[in-house]
Each structure stands twice: as structure tokens, then as C-alpha cells.
Amino acid sequence: MSNLLPEEAQEKLVTVCRTAVGDSLRSLTYFSRFDYVQVYLREDLEQEADLNSFIGNEWHDFKMTQDAYRGSELGDYEYTIRVFENGYLVRITVEDFGVFVTTDGISMQDFEALAAATTEILDEWAIEE
């Protein structure tokens, strides 16, 4: 178990994500700029992803996206959805930390519910830091 995120907080994240997307939740990883912890992995999946590379890419991409679109007519960055052959990756990030969630096929409404609920928790944690 990682010291990055207390067990109670990990359980809260899993509950929020499972409430939003149900059994379509594949995995959930919490990350900061320097560390990460895989909080959830659905039992029918194998731990084979190179999470360290994922984190580096997602962190770098978040900063580039945030900087590139700052002040645009599109408004503030909210979250990213990546589409893959076998599922989706959703990155939800606040200034110094975030999560990426992988799912099976879900609706845009489910993505929005997932992002809203997860962002609310991350924002609370950002205030507490």
C-alpha cells in the first residue's frame, strides 16, 4: 500500500468511480508529479500496464494542454478522454495531482458524471493541502 494516498481516500475514490460507471470501471490510478498508486484494478484484468510511463505522459500532457489553451474561448480545461481499441482512459487532474480511470464503453453522460464527482474530491483534497 502506498503512502501517497491514505486507504480511506483510496476507498472513497473507488466508491465515487464505481457509482459513476459501475462495472465498466477497469482501473483507477491516483498520481502526483513524482509518484502514483494504482487504487483499483478489476479482477478480470492483469497488471501489465507500464504505469510509470502512463503517469509521465499524462502529467506532461496535462501541463502542455493547460498551458496551450489557457485564456482561450473554450474556457478552463476540465478532463481528457482517450479512446483505445479495448476501452477508454479518462484523465482528471488538478494542479499537483490527479487520477486516470480506465473504463469499458460508457456514455458521454457517464464520463461527465465520473469527471464531476472525481473533480469534486480532488478539489477538496487540494484545499486541504
Tab-separated table of N, CA, C and O in Angstrom:
chain	number	residue	atom	x	y	z
A	1	MET	N	0.848	-1.181	0.000
A	1	MET	CA	0.000	0.000	0.000
A	1	MET	C	0.896	1.248	0.000
A	1	MET	O	1.844	1.336	0.757
A	2	SER	N	0.596	2.199	-0.829
A	2	SER	CA	1.385	3.417	-0.948
A	2	SER	C	1.029	4.411	0.150
A	2	SER	O	-0.089	4.453	0.639
A	3	ASN	N	2.020	5.216	0.535
A	3	ASN	CA	1.782	6.304	1.473
A	3	ASN	C	1.262	7.548	0.768
A	3	ASN	O	0.942	8.536	1.416
A	4	LEU	N	1.206	7.516	-0.540
A	4	LEU	CA	0.784	8.674	-1.317
A	4	LEU	C	-0.655	9.067	-1.025
A	4	LEU	O	-0.980	10.246	-0.953
A	5	LEU	N	-1.508	8.077	-0.836
A	5	LEU	CA	-2.930	8.330	-0.626
A	5	LEU	C	-3.432	7.373	0.448
A	5	LEU	O	-3.362	6.158	0.271
A	6	PRO	N	-3.925	7.900	1.582
A	6	PRO	CA	-4.408	7.021	2.656
A	6	PRO	C	-5.486	6.053	2.160
A	6	PRO	O	-6.219	6.352	1.217
A	7	GLU	N	-5.570	4.904	2.817
A	7	GLU	CA	-6.511	3.862	2.410
A	7	GLU	C	-7.956	4.379	2.371
A	7	GLU	O	-8.710	4.055	1.454
A	8	GLU	N	-8.334	5.184	3.342
A	8	GLU	CA	-9.699	5.742	3.366
A	8	GLU	C	-9.977	6.588	2.115
A	8	GLU	O	-11.049	6.516	1.526
A	9	ALA	N	-8.997	7.365	1.698
A	9	ALA	CA	-9.142	8.187	0.491
A	9	ALA	C	-9.213	7.308	-0.758
A	9	ALA	O	-9.981	7.581	-1.680
A	10	GLN	N	-8.425	6.238	-0.774
A	10	GLN	CA	-8.471	5.312	-1.899
A	10	GLN	C	-9.862	4.690	-2.015
A	10	GLN	O	-10.425	4.608	-3.117
A	11	GLU	N	-10.405	4.263	-0.892
A	11	GLU	CA	-11.744	3.665	-0.885
A	11	GLU	C	-12.798	4.658	-1.367
A	11	GLU	O	-13.717	4.298	-2.114
A	12	LYS	N	-12.648	5.920	-0.973
A	12	LYS	CA	-13.594	6.951	-1.410
A	12	LYS	C	-13.541	7.136	-2.927
A	12	LYS	O	-14.575	7.227	-3.585
A	13	LEU	N	-12.335	7.160	-3.478
A	13	LEU	CA	-12.191	7.293	-4.934
A	13	LEU	C	-12.832	6.119	-5.672
A	13	LEU	O	-13.536	6.313	-6.671
A	14	VAL	N	-12.592	4.917	-5.192
A	14	VAL	CA	-13.174	3.735	-5.830
A	14	VAL	C	-14.693	3.808	-5.773
A	14	VAL	O	-15.376	3.571	-6.776
A	15	THR	N	-15.233	4.169	-4.629
A	15	THR	CA	-16.691	4.269	-4.479
A	15	THR	C	-17.272	5.293	-5.442
A	15	THR	O	-18.280	5.032	-6.112
A	16	VAL	N	-16.651	6.449	-5.541
A	16	VAL	CA	-17.139	7.503	-6.438
A	16	VAL	C	-17.097	7.033	-7.893
A	16	VAL	O	-18.064	7.222	-8.644
A	17	CYS	N	-16.001	6.419	-8.288
A	17	CYS	CA	-15.874	5.957	-9.674
A	17	CYS	C	-16.838	4.817	-9.977
A	17	CYS	O	-17.469	4.801	-11.037
A	18	ARG	N	-16.972	3.882	-9.052
A	18	ARG	CA	-17.911	2.760	-9.261
A	18	ARG	C	-19.349	3.267	-9.309
A	18	ARG	O	-20.155	2.744	-10.078
A	19	THR	N	-19.665	4.268	-8.522
A	19	THR	CA	-21.011	4.846	-8.556
A	19	THR	C	-21.286	5.476	-9.920
A	19	THR	O	-22.373	5.333	-10.470
A	20	ALA	N	-20.287	6.131	-10.483
A	20	ALA	CA	-20.461	6.818	-11.767
A	20	ALA	C	-20.524	5.857	-12.954
A	20	ALA	O	-21.336	6.044	-13.859
A	21	VAL	N	-19.666	4.821	-12.969
A	21	VAL	CA	-19.572	3.978	-14.165
A	21	VAL	C	-19.842	2.498	-13.910
A	21	VAL	O	-19.770	1.694	-14.841
A	22	GLY	N	-20.108	2.127	-12.672
A	22	GLY	CA	-20.467	0.746	-12.354
A	22	GLY	C	-19.394	-0.252	-12.718
A	22	GLY	O	-18.196	-0.014	-12.554
A	23	ASP	N	-19.828	-1.395	-13.252
A	23	ASP	CA	-18.911	-2.483	-13.603
A	23	ASP	C	-18.038	-2.174	-14.817
A	23	ASP	O	-17.156	-2.958	-15.151
A	24	SER	N	-18.268	-1.035	-15.457
A	24	SER	CA	-17.416	-0.630	-16.578
A	24	SER	C	-16.063	-0.113	-16.119
A	24	SER	O	-15.156	0.061	-16.931
A	25	LEU	N	-15.908	0.134	-14.818
A	25	LEU	CA	-14.619	0.579	-14.288
A	25	LEU	C	-13.592	-0.535	-14.453
A	25	LEU	O	-13.792	-1.652	-14.000
A	26	ARG	N	-12.505	-0.222	-15.129
A	26	ARG	CA	-11.424	-1.188	-15.341
A	26	ARG	C	-10.298	-0.964	-14.334
A	26	ARG	O	-9.834	-1.897	-13.708
A	27	SER	N	-9.859	0.281	-14.217
A	27	SER	CA	-8.775	0.590	-13.279
A	27	SER	C	-8.845	2.041	-12.862
A	27	SER	O	-9.476	2.873	-13.523
A	28	LEU	N	-8.160	2.317	-11.763
A	28	LEU	CA	-8.129	3.670	-11.201
A	28	LEU	C	-6.736	3.882	-10.618
A	28	LEU	O	-6.283	3.086	-9.787
A	29	THR	N	-6.063	4.922	-11.068
A	29	THR	CA	-4.724	5.241	-10.582
A	29	THR	C	-4.683	6.698	-10.155
A	29	THR	O	-5.086	7.579	-10.900
A	30	TYR	N	-4.226	6.928	-8.942
A	30	TYR	CA	-4.027	8.272	-8.401
A	30	TYR	C	-2.567	8.620	-8.619
A	30	TYR	O	-1.687	7.787	-8.391
A	31	PHE	N	-2.286	9.856	-9.045
A	31	PHE	CA	-0.891	10.215	-9.285
A	31	PHE	C	-0.599	11.651	-8.898
A	31	PHE	O	-1.470	12.509	-8.907
A	32	SER	N	0.659	11.858	-8.535
A	32	SER	CA	1.203	13.201	-8.360
A	32	SER	C	2.314	13.333	-9.387
A	32	SER	O	2.555	12.412	-10.167
A	33	ARG	N	3.013	14.420	-9.344
A	33	ARG	CA	4.084	14.610	-10.317
A	33	ARG	C	5.196	13.574	-10.149
A	33	ARG	O	5.866	13.219	-11.104
A	34	PHE	N	5.379	13.074	-8.917
A	34	PHE	CA	6.524	12.219	-8.648
A	34	PHE	C	6.181	10.797	-8.231
A	34	PHE	O	7.077	9.977	-8.060
A	35	ASP	N	4.911	10.484	-8.021
A	35	ASP	CA	4.555	9.169	-7.515
A	35	ASP	C	3.156	8.799	-7.975
A	35	ASP	O	2.405	9.656	-8.459
A	36	TYR	N	2.789	7.544	-7.813
A	36	TYR	CA	1.451	7.085	-8.157
A	36	TYR	C	1.104	5.854	-7.351
A	36	TYR	O	1.992	5.194	-6.793
A	37	VAL	N	-0.178	5.554	-7.282
A	37	VAL	CA	-0.646	4.319	-6.683
A	37	VAL	C	-1.856	3.840	-7.485
A	37	VAL	O	-2.760	4.621	-7.774
A	38	GLN	N	-1.816	2.587	-7.901
A	38	GLN	CA	-2.981	2.026	-8.560
A	38	GLN	C	-3.968	1.645	-7.453
A	38	GLN	O	-3.704	0.770	-6.642
A	39	VAL	N	-5.072	2.326	-7.431
A	39	VAL	CA	-6.061	2.199	-6.373
A	39	VAL	C	-6.999	1.023	-6.630
A	39	VAL	O	-7.461	0.371	-5.696
A	40	TYR	N	-7.263	0.756	-7.896
A	40	TYR	CA	-8.227	-0.294	-8.242
A	40	TYR	C	-7.826	-0.925	-9.570
A	40	TYR	O	-7.417	-0.226	-10.498
A	41	LEU	N	-7.946	-2.231	-9.642
A	41	LEU	CA	-7.786	-2.974	-10.893
A	41	LEU	C	-8.845	-4.066	-10.885
A	41	LEU	O	-8.864	-4.901	-9.975
A	42	ARG	N	-9.731	-4.028	-11.867
A	42	ARG	CA	-10.797	-5.028	-11.937
A	42	ARG	C	-10.184	-6.421	-11.987
A	42	ARG	O	-9.181	-6.645	-12.662
A	43	GLU	N	-10.792	-7.356	-11.287
A	43	GLU	CA	-10.167	-8.672	-11.097
A	43	GLU	C	-10.012	-9.493	-12.372
A	43	GLU	O	-9.183	-10.395	-12.410
A	44	ASP	N	-10.737	-9.178	-13.437
A	44	ASP	CA	-10.571	-9.935	-14.675
A	44	ASP	C	-9.440	-9.393	-15.559
A	44	ASP	O	-9.186	-9.910	-16.634
A	45	LEU	N	-8.737	-8.371	-15.072
A	45	LEU	CA	-7.634	-7.773	-15.824
A	45	LEU	C	-6.306	-8.115	-15.163
A	45	LEU	O	-6.243	-8.324	-13.957
A	46	GLU	N	-5.243	-8.129	-15.960
A	46	GLU	CA	-3.919	-8.408	-15.439
A	46	GLU	C	-3.131	-7.124	-15.282
A	46	GLU	O	-3.271	-6.202	-16.074
A	47	GLN	N	-2.288	-7.098	-14.260
A	47	GLN	CA	-1.414	-5.948	-14.005
A	47	GLN	C	-0.248	-5.997	-14.984
A	47	GLN	O	0.774	-6.586	-14.715
A	48	GLU	N	-0.438	-5.405	-16.160
A	48	GLU	CA	0.627	-5.452	-17.155
A	48	GLU	C	0.995	-4.090	-17.712
A	48	GLU	O	1.984	-3.954	-18.397
A	49	ALA	N	0.218	-3.077	-17.389
A	49	ALA	CA	0.491	-1.736	-17.918
A	49	ALA	C	1.733	-1.147	-17.263
A	49	ALA	O	2.003	-1.371	-16.091
A	50	ASP	N	2.479	-0.380	-18.034
A	50	ASP	CA	3.638	0.350	-17.525
A	50	ASP	C	3.128	1.672	-16.964
A	50	ASP	O	3.138	2.698	-17.637
A	51	LEU	N	2.659	1.634	-15.724
A	51	LEU	CA	2.036	2.810	-15.121
A	51	LEU	C	2.991	3.980	-15.006
A	51	LEU	O	2.573	5.132	-15.130
A	52	ASN	N	4.258	3.715	-14.790
A	52	ASN	CA	5.234	4.797	-14.687
A	52	ASN	C	5.269	5.616	-15.982
A	52	ASN	O	5.299	6.846	-15.950
A	53	SER	N	5.253	4.945	-17.127
A	53	SER	CA	5.228	5.650	-18.415
A	53	SER	C	3.915	6.389	-18.609
A	53	SER	O	3.893	7.516	-19.111
A	54	PHE	N	2.797	5.752	-18.217
A	54	PHE	CA	1.490	6.401	-18.326
A	54	PHE	C	1.482	7.712	-17.542
A	54	PHE	O	1.032	8.740	-18.030
A	55	ILE	N	1.972	7.650	-16.310
A	55	ILE	CA	1.967	8.825	-15.440
A	55	ILE	C	2.804	9.940	-16.049
A	55	ILE	O	2.377	11.092	-16.098
A	56	GLY	N	3.995	9.607	-16.497
A	56	GLY	CA	4.845	10.615	-17.112
A	56	GLY	C	4.175	11.270	-18.302
A	56	GLY	O	4.185	12.497	-18.448
A	57	ASN	N	3.551	10.476	-19.143
A	57	ASN	CA	2.862	11.008	-20.312
A	57	ASN	C	1.664	11.862	-19.908
A	57	ASN	O	1.472	12.966	-20.422
A	58	GLU	N	0.848	11.361	-18.995
A	58	GLU	CA	-0.358	12.097	-18.602
A	58	GLU	C	-0.012	13.400	-17.895
A	58	GLU	O	-0.659	14.416	-18.101
A	59	TRP	N	1.019	13.389	-17.069
A	59	TRP	CA	1.411	14.619	-16.374
A	59	TRP	C	1.930	15.652	-17.377
A	59	TRP	O	1.532	16.808	-17.359
A	60	HIS	N	2.816	15.210	-18.263
A	60	HIS	CA	3.370	16.107	-19.273
A	60	HIS	C	2.261	16.656	-20.166
A	60	HIS	O	2.203	17.852	-20.435
A	61	ASP	N	1.355	15.781	-20.606
A	61	ASP	CA	0.267	16.200	-21.482
A	61	ASP	C	-0.674	17.169	-20.784
A	61	ASP	O	-1.135	18.131	-21.387
A	62	PHE	N	-0.953	16.948	-19.501
A	62	PHE	CA	-1.818	17.862	-18.752
A	62	PHE	C	-1.227	19.263	-18.738
A	62	PHE	O	-1.904	20.240	-19.033
A	63	LYS	N	0.051	19.371	-18.406
A	63	LYS	CA	0.692	20.682	-18.327
A	63	LYS	C	0.700	21.364	-19.702
A	63	LYS	O	0.417	22.555	-19.809
A	64	MET	N	1.014	20.610	-20.758
A	64	MET	CA	1.030	21.190	-22.103
A	64	MET	C	-0.370	21.651	-22.510
A	64	MET	O	-0.541	22.732	-23.065
A	65	THR	N	-1.376	20.821	-22.248
A	65	THR	CA	-2.752	21.166	-22.607
A	65	THR	C	-3.214	22.385	-21.836
A	65	THR	O	-3.806	23.315	-22.402
A	66	GLN	N	-2.938	22.390	-20.547
A	66	GLN	CA	-3.350	23.511	-19.705
A	66	GLN	C	-2.718	24.812	-20.206
A	66	GLN	O	-3.398	25.832	-20.335
A	67	ASP	N	-1.443	24.781	-20.515
A	67	ASP	CA	-0.748	25.973	-20.989
A	67	ASP	C	-1.224	26.386	-22.379
A	67	ASP	O	-1.415	27.570	-22.653
A	68	ALA	N	-1.422	25.421	-23.263
A	68	ALA	CA	-1.791	25.727	-24.647
A	68	ALA	C	-3.153	26.396	-24.754
A	68	ALA	O	-3.355	27.271	-25.596
A	69	TYR	N	-4.093	25.999	-23.918
A	69	TYR	CA	-5.460	26.508	-24.044
A	69	TYR	C	-5.819	27.561	-23.006
A	69	TYR	O	-6.943	28.056	-22.984
A	70	ARG	N	-4.863	27.930	-22.150
A	70	ARG	CA	-5.115	28.953	-21.133
A	70	ARG	C	-5.578	30.250	-21.801
A	70	ARG	O	-4.969	30.720	-22.740
A	71	GLY	N	-6.686	30.772	-21.342
A	71	GLY	CA	-7.196	32.025	-21.868
A	71	GLY	C	-7.952	31.903	-23.182
A	71	GLY	O	-8.349	32.909	-23.765
A	72	SER	N	-8.174	30.693	-23.682
A	72	SER	CA	-8.890	30.546	-24.949
A	72	SER	C	-10.393	30.681	-24.724
A	72	SER	O	-10.879	30.616	-23.599
A	73	GLU	N	-11.106	30.818	-25.812
A	73	GLU	CA	-12.571	30.922	-25.741
A	73	GLU	C	-13.230	29.614	-25.322
A	73	GLU	O	-14.417	29.574	-25.016
A	74	LEU	N	-12.457	28.546	-25.262
A	74	LEU	CA	-13.005	27.257	-24.847
A	74	LEU	C	-13.253	27.193	-23.347
A	74	LEU	O	-14.011	26.345	-22.881
A	75	GLY	N	-12.613	28.056	-22.580
A	75	GLY	CA	-12.759	28.034	-21.132
A	75	GLY	C	-11.686	27.188	-20.479
A	75	GLY	O	-10.718	26.770	-21.114
A	76	ASP	N	-11.864	26.912	-19.206
A	76	ASP	CA	-10.878	26.150	-18.444
A	76	ASP	C	-10.897	24.675	-18.827
A	76	ASP	O	-11.950	24.109	-19.107
A	77	TYR	N	-9.717	24.075	-18.780
A	77	TYR	CA	-9.575	22.633	-19.005
A	77	TYR	C	-10.352	21.892	-17.928
A	77	TYR	O	-10.312	22.250	-16.754
A	78	GLU	N	-11.050	20.807	-18.299
A	78	GLU	CA	-11.785	20.013	-17.330
A	78	GLU	C	-11.240	18.594	-17.220
A	78	GLU	O	-10.857	18.157	-16.149
A	79	TYR	N	-11.206	17.840	-18.313
A	79	TYR	CA	-10.689	16.476	-18.293
A	79	TYR	C	-10.436	16.016	-19.712
A	79	TYR	O	-10.860	16.642	-20.668
A	80	THR	N	-9.713	14.903	-19.839
A	80	THR	CA	-9.358	14.343	-21.138
A	80	THR	C	-9.889	12.923	-21.243
A	80	THR	O	-9.781	12.155	-20.294
A	81	ILE	N	-10.429	12.586	-22.392
A	81	ILE	CA	-10.853	11.220	-22.692
A	81	ILE	C	-9.983	10.723	-23.840
A	81	ILE	O	-9.890	11.367	-24.877
A	82	ARG	N	-9.358	9.575	-23.644
A	82	ARG	CA	-8.585	8.931	-24.711
A	82	ARG	C	-9.318	7.642	-25.090
A	82	ARG	O	-9.726	6.883	-24.222
A	83	VAL	N	-9.444	7.424	-26.372
A	83	VAL	CA	-10.182	6.261	-26.877
A	83	VAL	C	-9.187	5.238	-27.407
A	83	VAL	O	-8.313	5.571	-28.212
A	84	PHE	N	-9.339	3.992	-26.961
A	84	PHE	CA	-8.482	2.889	-27.381
A	84	PHE	C	-9.338	1.741	-27.894
A	84	PHE	O	-10.555	1.726	-27.702
A	85	GLU	N	-8.714	0.791	-28.499
A	85	GLU	CA	-9.405	-0.371	-29.053
A	85	GLU	C	-10.215	-1.121	-27.990
A	85	GLU	O	-11.327	-1.575	-28.254
A	86	ASN	N	-9.681	-1.239	-26.784
A	86	ASN	CA	-10.334	-2.043	-25.751
A	86	ASN	C	-10.903	-1.236	-24.589
A	86	ASN	O	-11.203	-1.799	-23.540
A	87	GLY	N	-11.017	0.064	-24.749
A	87	GLY	CA	-11.584	0.860	-23.667
A	87	GLY	C	-11.178	2.314	-23.748
A	87	GLY	O	-10.675	2.780	-24.772
A	88	TYR	N	-11.398	3.002	-22.657
A	88	TYR	CA	-11.174	4.441	-22.581
A	88	TYR	C	-10.301	4.764	-21.380
A	88	TYR	O	-10.340	4.072	-20.365
A	89	LEU	N	-9.536	5.847	-21.485
A	89	LEU	CA	-8.784	6.378	-20.369
A	89	LEU	C	-9.256	7.806	-20.158
A	89	LEU	O	-9.294	8.591	-21.105
A	90	VAL	N	-9.636	8.120	-18.944
A	90	VAL	CA	-10.078	9.468	-18.592
A	90	VAL	C	-9.067	10.030	-17.606
A	90	VAL	O	-8.798	9.410	-16.571
A	91	ARG	N	-8.489	11.188	-17.928
A	91	ARG	CA	-7.547	11.860	-17.032
A	91	ARG	C	-8.249	13.068	-16.427
A	91	ARG	O	-8.766	13.922	-17.139
A	92	ILE	N	-8.261	13.098	-15.104
A	92	ILE	CA	-8.864	14.207	-14.372
A	92	ILE	C	-7.777	14.724	-13.442
A	92	ILE	O	-7.284	13.992	-12.586
A	93	THR	N	-7.374	15.977	-13.631
A	93	THR	CA	-6.213	16.490	-12.934
A	93	THR	C	-6.486	17.877	-12.367
A	93	THR	O	-7.119	18.700	-13.015
A	94	VAL	N	-5.999	18.109	-11.155
A	94	VAL	CA	-5.940	19.451	-10.596
A	94	VAL	C	-4.466	19.837	-10.585
A	94	VAL	O	-3.637	19.094	-11.109
A	95	GLU	N	-4.098	20.942	-10.011
A	95	GLU	CA	-2.740	21.461	-10.138
A	95	GLU	C	-1.624	20.450	-9.887
A	95	GLU	O	-0.736	20.313	-10.695
A	96	ASP	N	-1.634	19.754	-8.766
A	96	ASP	CA	-0.486	18.931	-8.400
A	96	ASP	C	-0.741	17.433	-8.364
A	96	ASP	O	0.152	16.666	-8.026
A	97	PHE	N	-1.959	17.009	-8.666
A	97	PHE	CA	-2.262	15.588	-8.629
A	97	PHE	C	-3.516	15.315	-9.431
A	97	PHE	O	-4.225	16.229	-9.842
A	98	GLY	N	-3.775	14.032	-9.651
A	98	GLY	CA	-4.964	13.673	-10.416
A	98	GLY	C	-5.165	12.179	-10.428
A	98	GLY	O	-4.504	11.433	-9.701
A	99	VAL	N	-6.075	11.759	-11.280
A	99	VAL	CA	-6.345	10.339	-11.453
A	99	VAL	C	-6.449	10.050	-12.936
A	99	VAL	O	-6.759	10.935	-13.732
A	100	PHE	N	-6.140	8.825	-13.290
A	100	PHE	CA	-6.620	8.362	-14.574
A	100	PHE	C	-7.412	7.104	-14.313
A	100	PHE	O	-7.084	6.285	-13.466
A	101	VAL	N	-8.514	7.045	-15.014
A	101	VAL	CA	-9.502	5.988	-14.853
A	101	VAL	C	-9.654	5.310	-16.200
A	101	VAL	O	-9.807	5.989	-17.214
A	102	THR	N	-9.591	3.984	-16.228
A	102	THR	CA	-9.873	3.283	-17.472
A	102	THR	C	-11.222	2.596	-17.340
A	102	THR	O	-11.599	2.143	-16.259
A	103	THR	N	-11.957	2.585	-18.448
A	103	THR	CA	-13.307	2.027	-18.455
A	103	THR	C	-13.545	1.230	-19.728
A	103	THR	O	-12.836	1.380	-20.716
A	104	ASP	N	-14.596	0.422	-19.679
A	104	ASP	CA	-15.158	-0.152	-20.888
A	104	ASP	C	-16.014	0.950	-21.518
A	104	ASP	O	-16.039	2.072	-21.023
A	105	GLY	N	-16.738	0.630	-22.565
A	105	GLY	CA	-17.588	1.607	-23.226
A	105	GLY	C	-18.667	2.157	-22.299
A	105	GLY	O	-19.399	1.391	-21.677
A	106	ILE	N	-18.706	3.471	-22.174
A	106	ILE	CA	-19.732	4.146	-21.380
A	106	ILE	C	-20.235	5.350	-22.168
A	106	ILE	O	-19.631	5.744	-23.161
A	107	SER	N	-21.318	5.929	-21.724
A	107	SER	CA	-21.899	7.073	-22.425
A	107	SER	C	-21.187	8.371	-22.047
A	107	SER	O	-20.497	8.446	-21.025
A	108	MET	N	-21.380	9.395	-22.851
A	108	MET	CA	-20.804	10.713	-22.547
A	108	MET	C	-21.349	11.206	-21.209
A	108	MET	O	-20.614	11.822	-20.430
A	109	GLN	N	-22.583	10.915	-20.922
A	109	GLN	CA	-23.186	11.300	-19.640
A	109	GLN	C	-22.428	10.629	-18.482
A	109	GLN	O	-22.198	11.251	-17.441
A	110	ASP	N	-22.047	9.371	-18.657
A	110	ASP	CA	-21.266	8.670	-17.625
A	110	ASP	C	-19.888	9.310	-17.454
A	110	ASP	O	-19.400	9.454	-16.333
A	111	PHE	N	-19.232	9.688	-18.568
A	111	PHE	CA	-17.935	10.370	-18.473
A	111	PHE	C	-18.083	11.666	-17.687
A	111	PHE	O	-17.262	11.990	-16.837
A	112	GLU	N	-19.135	12.411	-17.990
A	112	GLU	CA	-19.354	13.684	-17.307
A	112	GLU	C	-19.613	13.475	-15.816
A	112	GLU	O	-19.093	14.226	-14.980
A	113	ALA	N	-20.394	12.456	-15.467
A	113	ALA	CA	-20.656	12.153	-14.051
A	113	ALA	C	-19.362	11.746	-13.346
A	113	ALA	O	-19.090	12.173	-12.219
A	114	LEU	N	-18.571	10.910	-14.005
A	114	LEU	CA	-17.292	10.469	-13.458
A	114	LEU	C	-16.376	11.666	-13.209
A	114	LEU	O	-15.806	11.821	-12.130
A	115	ALA	N	-16.250	12.523	-14.205
A	115	ALA	CA	-15.369	13.684	-14.082
A	115	ALA	C	-15.854	14.646	-12.998
A	115	ALA	O	-15.058	15.136	-12.197
A	116	ALA	N	-17.144	14.905	-12.951
A	116	ALA	CA	-17.683	15.850	-11.957
A	116	ALA	C	-17.455	15.340	-10.536
A	116	ALA	O	-16.981	16.084	-9.663
A	117	ALA	N	-17.775	14.084	-10.297
A	117	ALA	CA	-17.639	13.528	-8.947
A	117	ALA	C	-16.176	13.445	-8.527
A	117	ALA	O	-15.826	13.759	-7.386
A	118	THR	N	-15.320	13.028	-9.434
A	118	THR	CA	-13.904	12.885	-9.116
A	118	THR	C	-13.253	14.249	-8.919
A	118	THR	O	-12.459	14.441	-7.992
A	119	THR	N	-13.602	15.208	-9.757
A	119	THR	CA	-13.058	16.561	-9.623
A	119	THR	C	-13.443	17.162	-8.281
A	119	THR	O	-12.625	17.833	-7.636
A	120	GLU	N	-14.655	16.911	-7.847
A	120	GLU	CA	-15.103	17.436	-6.555
A	120	GLU	C	-14.194	16.933	-5.423
A	120	GLU	O	-13.768	17.703	-4.558
A	121	ILE	N	-13.881	15.642	-5.435
A	121	ILE	CA	-12.999	15.077	-4.404
A	121	ILE	C	-11.592	15.660	-4.516
A	121	ILE	O	-10.989	16.061	-3.522
A	122	LEU	N	-11.046	15.714	-5.727
A	122	LEU	CA	-9.691	16.236	-5.907
A	122	LEU	C	-9.611	17.695	-5.471
A	122	LEU	O	-8.620	18.110	-4.854
A	123	ASP	N	-10.630	18.479	-5.780
A	123	ASP	CA	-10.652	19.881	-5.355
A	123	ASP	C	-10.667	19.996	-3.830
A	123	ASP	O	-9.991	20.845	-3.257
A	124	GLU	N	-11.447	19.131	-3.171
A	124	GLU	CA	-11.463	19.123	-1.692
A	124	GLU	C	-10.066	18.827	-1.161
A	124	GLU	O	-9.609	19.495	-0.226
A	125	TRP	N	-9.394	17.840	-1.726
A	125	TRP	CA	-8.062	17.462	-1.263
A	125	TRP	C	-7.051	18.562	-1.539
A	125	TRP	O	-6.137	18.774	-0.754
A	126	ALA	N	-7.220	19.290	-2.649
A	126	ALA	CA	-6.304	20.384	-2.977
A	126	ALA	C	-6.422	21.505	-1.948
A	126	ALA	O	-5.418	22.108	-1.557
A	127	ILE	N	-7.629	21.751	-1.483
A	127	ILE	CA	-7.847	22.790	-0.462
A	127	ILE	C	-7.208	22.380	0.856
A	127	ILE	O	-6.641	23.216	1.567
A	128	GLU	N	-7.260	21.112	1.183
A	128	GLU	CA	-6.719	20.599	2.444
A	128	GLU	C	-5.197	20.619	2.480
A	128	GLU	O	-4.601	20.639	3.543
A	129	GLU	N	-4.543	20.585	1.312
A	129	GLU	CA	-3.073	20.527	1.276
A	129	GLU	C	-2.439	21.806	1.729
A	129	GLU	O	-2.722	22.870	1.642
